[in-house]
Coordinates of C-alpha atoms and ligand atoms in Angstrom, one line a residue:
M1 CA -90.6 -126.0 -121.4
N2 CA -88.6 -124.4 -124.3
V3 CA -87.0 -121.0 -124.1
Y4 CA -90.0 -119.4 -125.8
E5 CA -92.4 -120.9 -123.4
K6 CA -90.1 -119.8 -120.6
L7 CA -90.1 -116.2 -121.8
E8 CA -93.9 -116.2 -121.9
Q9 CA -94.0 -117.6 -118.4
I10 CA -91.7 -114.9 -117.1
K11 CA -93.9 -112.2 -118.7
K12 CA -97.0 -113.7 -117.1
D13 CA -95.3 -114.0 -113.7
A14 CA -94.1 -110.4 -113.9
K15 CA -97.5 -109.1 -114.7
E16 CA -99.0 -110.9 -111.7
H17 CA -96.3 -109.9 -109.3
I18 CA -96.1 -106.3 -110.3
G19 CA -99.9 -105.9 -110.1
L20 CA -99.8 -106.9 -106.4
V21 CA -97.1 -104.5 -105.4
K22 CA -98.2 -101.7 -103.1
S23 CA -95.1 -99.6 -102.4
I24 CA -92.3 -98.0 -104.4
H25 CA -89.8 -99.9 -102.4
A26 CA -91.4 -103.2 -103.1
L27 CA -91.6 -102.3 -106.7
N28 CA -87.9 -101.8 -107.0
E29 CA -87.3 -105.2 -105.4
V30 CA -89.6 -106.8 -108.0
K31 CA -87.8 -105.0 -110.8
A32 CA -84.5 -106.4 -109.6
K33 CA -86.0 -109.8 -109.4
F34 CA -87.0 -109.8 -113.0
L35 CA -84.6 -107.5 -114.8
G36 CA -81.6 -107.4 -112.4
K37 CA -78.2 -109.1 -112.9
K38 CA -79.3 -112.2 -111.2
G39 CA -82.9 -111.9 -112.4
S40 CA -85.0 -114.1 -114.5
F41 CA -83.5 -112.9 -117.7
S42 CA -80.0 -114.0 -116.9
E43 CA -81.3 -117.5 -116.9
I44 CA -82.9 -116.9 -120.4
M45 CA -79.5 -115.7 -121.7
M46 CA -77.8 -118.8 -120.5
L47 CA -80.3 -120.9 -122.4
M48 CA -80.0 -118.8 -125.5
K49 CA -76.6 -120.2 -126.3
D50 CA -78.2 -123.6 -126.9
L51 CA -80.3 -122.2 -129.7
P52 CA -79.3 -122.7 -133.3
N53 CA -77.3 -119.6 -134.6
D54 CA -79.9 -118.4 -137.1
E55 CA -82.6 -118.3 -134.4
K56 CA -80.5 -116.2 -132.0
P57 CA -81.1 -112.7 -133.4
K58 CA -84.8 -113.2 -133.5
F59 CA -84.9 -114.6 -130.0
G60 CA -82.7 -111.7 -128.8
Q61 CA -85.3 -109.3 -130.3
I62 CA -88.2 -111.1 -128.6
T63 CA -86.3 -111.0 -125.3
N64 CA -85.8 -107.3 -125.5
E65 CA -89.4 -106.8 -126.3
A66 CA -90.4 -108.8 -123.2
K67 CA -88.1 -106.7 -121.1
Q68 CA -89.7 -103.6 -122.4
I69 CA -93.2 -105.0 -121.6
I70 CA -92.1 -105.7 -118.1
L71 CA -90.7 -102.1 -117.7
D72 CA -94.0 -100.8 -118.9
Y73 CA -95.9 -102.9 -116.3
I74 CA -93.6 -101.4 -113.6
E75 CA -94.1 -97.9 -114.9
E76 CA -97.9 -98.4 -114.9
Q77 CA -97.8 -99.8 -111.3
K78 CA -95.7 -96.9 -110.2
T79 CA -98.3 -94.5 -111.4
I80 CA -101.0 -96.4 -109.5
I81 CA -99.0 -96.5 -106.3
E82 CA -98.2 -92.8 -106.5
A83 CA -101.8 -92.0 -107.0
A84 CA -102.8 -94.1 -104.0
I85 CA -100.2 -92.3 -101.8
V86 CA -101.7 -88.9 -102.8
A87 CA -105.2 -90.2 -102.2
D88 CA -104.2 -91.5 -98.8
M89 CA -102.6 -88.2 -97.9
L90 CA -105.7 -86.2 -99.0
K91 CA -107.9 -88.5 -96.9
S92 CA -105.8 -88.2 -93.8
E93 CA -105.5 -84.4 -94.1
T94 CA -109.2 -83.7 -94.7
I95 CA -110.6 -81.0 -92.5
D96 CA -114.1 -81.6 -91.3
V97 CA -115.7 -78.2 -91.5
T98 CA -118.8 -79.4 -89.8
L99 CA -117.0 -80.1 -86.4
P100 CA -117.7 -77.4 -83.8
G101 CA -114.8 -75.0 -83.6
K102 CA -112.9 -73.6 -80.5
K103 CA -114.5 -70.5 -79.1
F104 CA -112.3 -67.6 -78.5
E105 CA -113.1 -65.0 -75.9
I106 CA -112.6 -61.7 -77.7
G107 CA -111.7 -58.7 -75.6
S108 CA -112.7 -55.2 -76.1
L109 CA -111.4 -51.7 -75.6
H110 CA -111.7 -50.5 -72.0
L111 CA -114.7 -48.2 -71.5
L112 CA -112.3 -45.3 -70.6
T113 CA -110.4 -45.8 -73.9
Q114 CA -113.7 -45.9 -75.8
I115 CA -114.8 -42.6 -74.3
Q116 CA -111.4 -41.1 -74.9
N117 CA -111.5 -42.2 -78.6
E118 CA -115.0 -40.7 -79.0
I119 CA -114.0 -37.4 -77.6
E120 CA -110.7 -37.4 -79.6
D121 CA -112.7 -38.1 -82.8
L122 CA -115.0 -35.2 -82.1
F123 CA -112.1 -32.8 -81.6
V124 CA -110.0 -34.0 -84.4
G125 CA -113.1 -33.5 -86.6
M126 CA -113.1 -29.8 -85.4
G127 CA -109.4 -29.4 -86.4
Y128 CA -107.7 -30.0 -83.0
E129 CA -104.4 -31.8 -82.6
I130 CA -103.9 -34.4 -79.9
M131 CA -100.9 -33.7 -77.7
E132 CA -99.4 -35.9 -75.0
G133 CA -96.9 -35.2 -72.3
P134 CA -95.1 -36.8 -69.3
E135 CA -96.9 -38.0 -66.2
I136 CA -93.9 -37.0 -64.1
E137 CA -93.9 -33.2 -64.4
I138 CA -92.0 -30.3 -62.9
D139 CA -93.7 -28.0 -60.5
E140 CA -93.1 -25.1 -62.9
Y141 CA -95.2 -26.5 -65.6
N142 CA -97.8 -28.1 -63.5
F143 CA -98.4 -25.0 -61.3
E144 CA -96.2 -22.0 -61.7
K145 CA -96.7 -21.2 -65.3
L146 CA -100.4 -21.8 -64.8
N147 CA -100.6 -18.8 -62.4
L148 CA -100.2 -21.0 -59.4
P149 CA -97.1 -19.8 -57.6
K150 CA -95.8 -21.7 -54.6
D151 CA -97.9 -21.1 -51.5
H152 CA -100.9 -20.1 -53.7
P153 CA -103.9 -21.3 -51.7
A154 CA -105.6 -22.7 -54.8
R155 CA -102.9 -25.4 -54.9
D156 CA -105.0 -27.0 -52.2
M157 CA -107.6 -27.8 -54.9
Q158 CA -105.2 -30.4 -56.2
D159 CA -103.5 -32.3 -53.5
T160 CA -100.3 -33.4 -55.0
F161 CA -97.9 -36.4 -55.0
Y162 CA -94.4 -34.8 -54.8
I163 CA -91.4 -36.8 -56.0
S164 CA -89.0 -34.1 -55.0
E165 CA -89.4 -30.4 -54.2
D166 CA -89.6 -29.6 -57.9
T167 CA -91.0 -32.8 -59.5
L168 CA -94.4 -34.3 -59.0
L169 CA -97.0 -36.6 -60.6
R170 CA -99.0 -34.2 -62.7
T171 CA -102.3 -33.2 -61.1
H172 CA -103.9 -32.3 -64.5
T173 CA -102.9 -32.4 -68.1
S174 CA -102.7 -28.6 -68.3
P175 CA -98.8 -28.8 -68.2
V176 CA -99.1 -30.3 -71.7
Q177 CA -100.7 -27.1 -72.8
V178 CA -97.9 -25.1 -71.1
R179 CA -95.3 -27.3 -73.0
T180 CA -97.1 -26.8 -76.3
M181 CA -97.2 -23.0 -75.9
L182 CA -93.6 -22.8 -74.8
N183 CA -92.4 -25.1 -77.6
N184 CA -94.3 -23.1 -80.3
E185 CA -91.4 -21.1 -81.8
H186 CA -93.7 -18.9 -83.9
K187 CA -96.0 -18.1 -81.0
N188 CA -99.0 -18.4 -83.3
A189 CA -102.4 -20.1 -83.0
I190 CA -102.8 -23.4 -81.1
K191 CA -105.7 -25.8 -81.1
I192 CA -105.1 -28.9 -79.0
I193 CA -106.6 -31.5 -76.7
C194 CA -104.5 -33.2 -74.1
P195 CA -105.7 -36.6 -72.9
G196 CA -103.9 -38.6 -70.2
K197 CA -103.6 -39.9 -66.7
V198 CA -103.4 -37.6 -63.8
Y199 CA -102.7 -38.1 -60.0
R200 CA -104.1 -36.5 -56.8
R201 CA -103.5 -37.4 -53.2
D202 CA -107.0 -38.4 -52.5
A203 CA -108.2 -41.3 -50.4
D204 CA -109.8 -43.8 -52.8
D205 CA -113.6 -44.3 -52.4
A206 CA -116.6 -44.6 -54.7
T207 CA -116.1 -41.2 -56.2
H208 CA -112.4 -40.5 -55.7
S209 CA -109.3 -42.1 -57.1
H210 CA -105.6 -41.2 -56.7
Q211 CA -105.3 -41.7 -60.4
F212 CA -107.8 -40.9 -63.1
M213 CA -108.0 -39.6 -66.7
Q214 CA -108.5 -36.2 -68.0
I215 CA -109.0 -34.6 -71.4
E216 CA -108.2 -30.9 -71.5
G217 CA -108.3 -28.6 -74.4
L218 CA -106.7 -25.3 -75.4
V219 CA -107.4 -22.9 -78.2
V220 CA -105.2 -19.8 -78.6
D221 CA -105.5 -17.3 -81.4
E222 CA -106.4 -13.6 -81.9
T223 CA -110.1 -13.8 -81.8
T224 CA -111.4 -16.9 -79.9
S225 CA -114.1 -15.9 -77.4
L226 CA -116.2 -17.3 -74.7
S227 CA -119.0 -18.0 -77.1
D228 CA -116.7 -20.2 -79.2
L229 CA -116.0 -22.1 -75.9
K230 CA -119.7 -22.4 -75.3
G231 CA -120.4 -23.8 -78.8
T232 CA -117.5 -26.2 -78.5
L233 CA -118.6 -27.6 -75.2
L234 CA -122.2 -27.9 -76.4
A235 CA -120.9 -30.2 -79.1
V236 CA -119.1 -32.3 -76.5
A237 CA -122.3 -32.5 -74.4
K238 CA -124.4 -33.6 -77.4
K239 CA -121.8 -36.1 -78.6
M240 CA -121.5 -37.8 -75.1
F241 CA -125.1 -37.4 -73.8
G242 CA -127.3 -37.1 -76.9
E243 CA -128.5 -34.6 -79.4
G244 CA -131.2 -33.1 -77.1
R245 CA -128.7 -31.9 -74.5
E246 CA -128.2 -28.2 -73.5
I247 CA -125.5 -26.7 -71.4
R248 CA -125.3 -23.8 -69.0
L249 CA -122.2 -22.0 -67.7
R250 CA -121.9 -20.9 -64.0
P251 CA -119.2 -18.5 -62.8
S252 CA -116.4 -20.2 -61.0
Y253 CA -112.7 -19.8 -60.2
F254 CA -109.5 -21.4 -61.6
P255 CA -106.2 -19.6 -61.3
F256 CA -105.4 -20.3 -65.0
T257 CA -108.6 -18.9 -66.5
E258 CA -110.3 -15.6 -66.2
P259 CA -113.3 -15.5 -66.4
S260 CA -113.7 -19.1 -65.3
V261 CA -116.9 -21.2 -65.6
E262 CA -118.3 -24.5 -64.4
V263 CA -120.2 -26.2 -67.1
D264 CA -123.4 -28.2 -66.5
V265 CA -125.3 -30.4 -69.0
S266 CA -129.0 -30.9 -68.9
C267 CA -129.7 -34.3 -67.3
H268 CA -129.8 -37.1 -69.9
N269 CA -131.8 -39.3 -67.5
C270 CA -134.8 -37.0 -66.9
N271 CA -134.4 -34.5 -69.6
G272 CA -134.0 -31.7 -67.1
K273 CA -137.1 -32.4 -65.0
G274 CA -135.1 -33.6 -62.0
C275 CA -134.3 -37.1 -60.9
N276 CA -131.8 -38.9 -58.7
V277 CA -129.0 -38.8 -61.3
C278 CA -129.1 -34.9 -61.3
K279 CA -130.1 -34.8 -57.6
G280 CA -133.4 -33.1 -58.5
T281 CA -131.8 -30.1 -60.2
G282 CA -132.1 -31.1 -63.9
W283 CA -128.4 -30.3 -64.4
I284 CA -125.2 -32.2 -64.0
E285 CA -121.8 -30.6 -63.7
I286 CA -119.4 -32.1 -66.3
L287 CA -116.4 -29.8 -66.6
G288 CA -114.4 -26.7 -65.8
A289 CA -113.4 -24.1 -68.4
G290 CA -112.6 -20.5 -69.0
M291 CA -110.7 -17.9 -71.0
V292 CA -107.0 -18.4 -70.6
N293 CA -105.6 -16.1 -67.9
N294 CA -103.3 -13.4 -69.3
N295 CA -100.6 -14.3 -66.8
V296 CA -100.6 -17.8 -68.3
L297 CA -100.3 -16.6 -71.9
E298 CA -97.4 -14.2 -70.8
A299 CA -95.6 -16.9 -68.8
C300 CA -95.7 -19.2 -71.9
G301 CA -94.3 -16.4 -74.2
Y302 CA -97.5 -15.2 -75.7
D303 CA -98.3 -11.5 -76.1
S304 CA -101.6 -11.2 -74.2
T305 CA -102.5 -7.9 -75.8
K306 CA -102.6 -9.8 -79.1
Y307 CA -103.5 -13.4 -78.2
Q308 CA -106.4 -14.8 -76.3
G309 CA -107.9 -18.2 -75.9
F310 CA -110.0 -20.7 -74.0
A311 CA -109.3 -23.8 -72.1
F312 CA -111.4 -26.6 -70.6
G313 CA -110.8 -29.8 -68.7
M314 CA -113.0 -32.9 -68.1
G315 CA -112.7 -36.1 -66.2
V316 CA -113.1 -39.1 -68.4
E317 CA -114.3 -41.4 -65.6
R318 CA -116.9 -38.9 -64.5
I319 CA -118.4 -38.7 -68.0
A320 CA -118.4 -42.6 -68.3
M321 CA -120.0 -42.9 -64.8
L322 CA -122.8 -40.4 -65.7
K323 CA -123.4 -41.9 -69.1
Y324 CA -123.7 -45.5 -68.0
G325 CA -124.9 -45.0 -64.4
I326 CA -121.7 -46.5 -62.9
N327 CA -121.7 -45.8 -59.2
D328 CA -118.1 -46.7 -58.1
I329 CA -115.0 -45.2 -59.8
R330 CA -112.9 -48.1 -58.6
L331 CA -114.7 -50.4 -61.1
F332 CA -112.6 -48.9 -63.9
Y333 CA -109.3 -50.1 -62.4
T334 CA -110.0 -53.4 -60.9
N335 CA -110.4 -55.2 -64.2
D336 CA -113.3 -57.4 -63.3
V337 CA -114.2 -58.9 -66.7
R338 CA -117.9 -59.0 -65.7
F339 CA -117.7 -55.2 -65.6
N340 CA -115.5 -54.7 -68.6
K341 CA -117.6 -57.1 -70.8
Q342 CA -120.7 -54.9 -70.5
F343 CA -119.1 -52.3 -72.8
K344 CA -118.2 -54.3 -75.8
Ligands
LIG1 N1 -107.0 -28.1 -65.0 C1 -108.2 -28.1 -64.4 C2 -108.3 -29.2 -63.4 O1 -107.7 -30.3 -63.6 C3 -109.4 -28.2 -65.3 C4 -109.5 -27.0 -66.2 C5 -108.8 -26.9 -67.3 C6 -110.3 -26.0 -65.7 C7 -108.9 -25.7 -68.1 C8 -110.4 -24.8 -66.5 C9 -109.7 -24.7 -67.6 O2 -109.0 -29.1 -62.4

């Protein structure tokens, strides 16, 4: 085999070898085998010195061309290998969208939160602000400023958890109203609702809980009257129990309001005819309310000859129980998912 034939042979070998290579690493090895220092071409160079001088340049040129051809093979194979790597990767990372997915249990807002949100929405729509306050209160704000001095018999209506002689767990959210009136530097109009947890020293049973939720409201300005109160509470009744509802006010007593009323809503279950939900009367008591007592306005820095207002308070649990026929208040706090799930 002369050098020309040898050169052809090397090209042929290289083409075959390179075509079989499957990895970049192996490709580099093959490249060294043909083009490296100890590769096939070093042998050719040795043989070149035996050629007649006038043939050497031409042979040199052919050799260089052959090298270039081999480099081209390598480059081509490299492209093929890289494409295969990407294809492999795509294949191994494919997501099968037809496989069944993992099912997530999605929670929901607690029923009491839902009712609270609904009532808040209604009042915010009527221009009220939402105010919150501490659950640990001072006696002065929870009772005294609300026209309930120490030893007042009406304190018995709200059996209290005392923390010390002067601090207690608030028995209603009325102290938030006291705070709002006291904090109002301009002593001008107020329109707020106060949602939150309250505490009473009751023994827990189906209708009593030592902790429950209230939403109270307060409007103070120069003209607000009992008929404004009635219209406002009718809106609450309709929102919570349906458009067809009516309300009636019965005289009552609260130390912080005068006059005071108990508010009944026509029964949503029997439409007022009388059933077991309304105990045959056609009416259900839903909240207490009244015109703010002058003593309260004065105690909170308001001139009662100029300002007047109304206040109301409702129990969120009671509304939820009536609306959904829930017969045990403890269901709200025991977090049985079978109960909570029903109100998604
Ligand atoms: N604060 C009263 C209570 O918790 C509710 C109420 C508020 C009644 C405002 C009348 C006016 O019992």
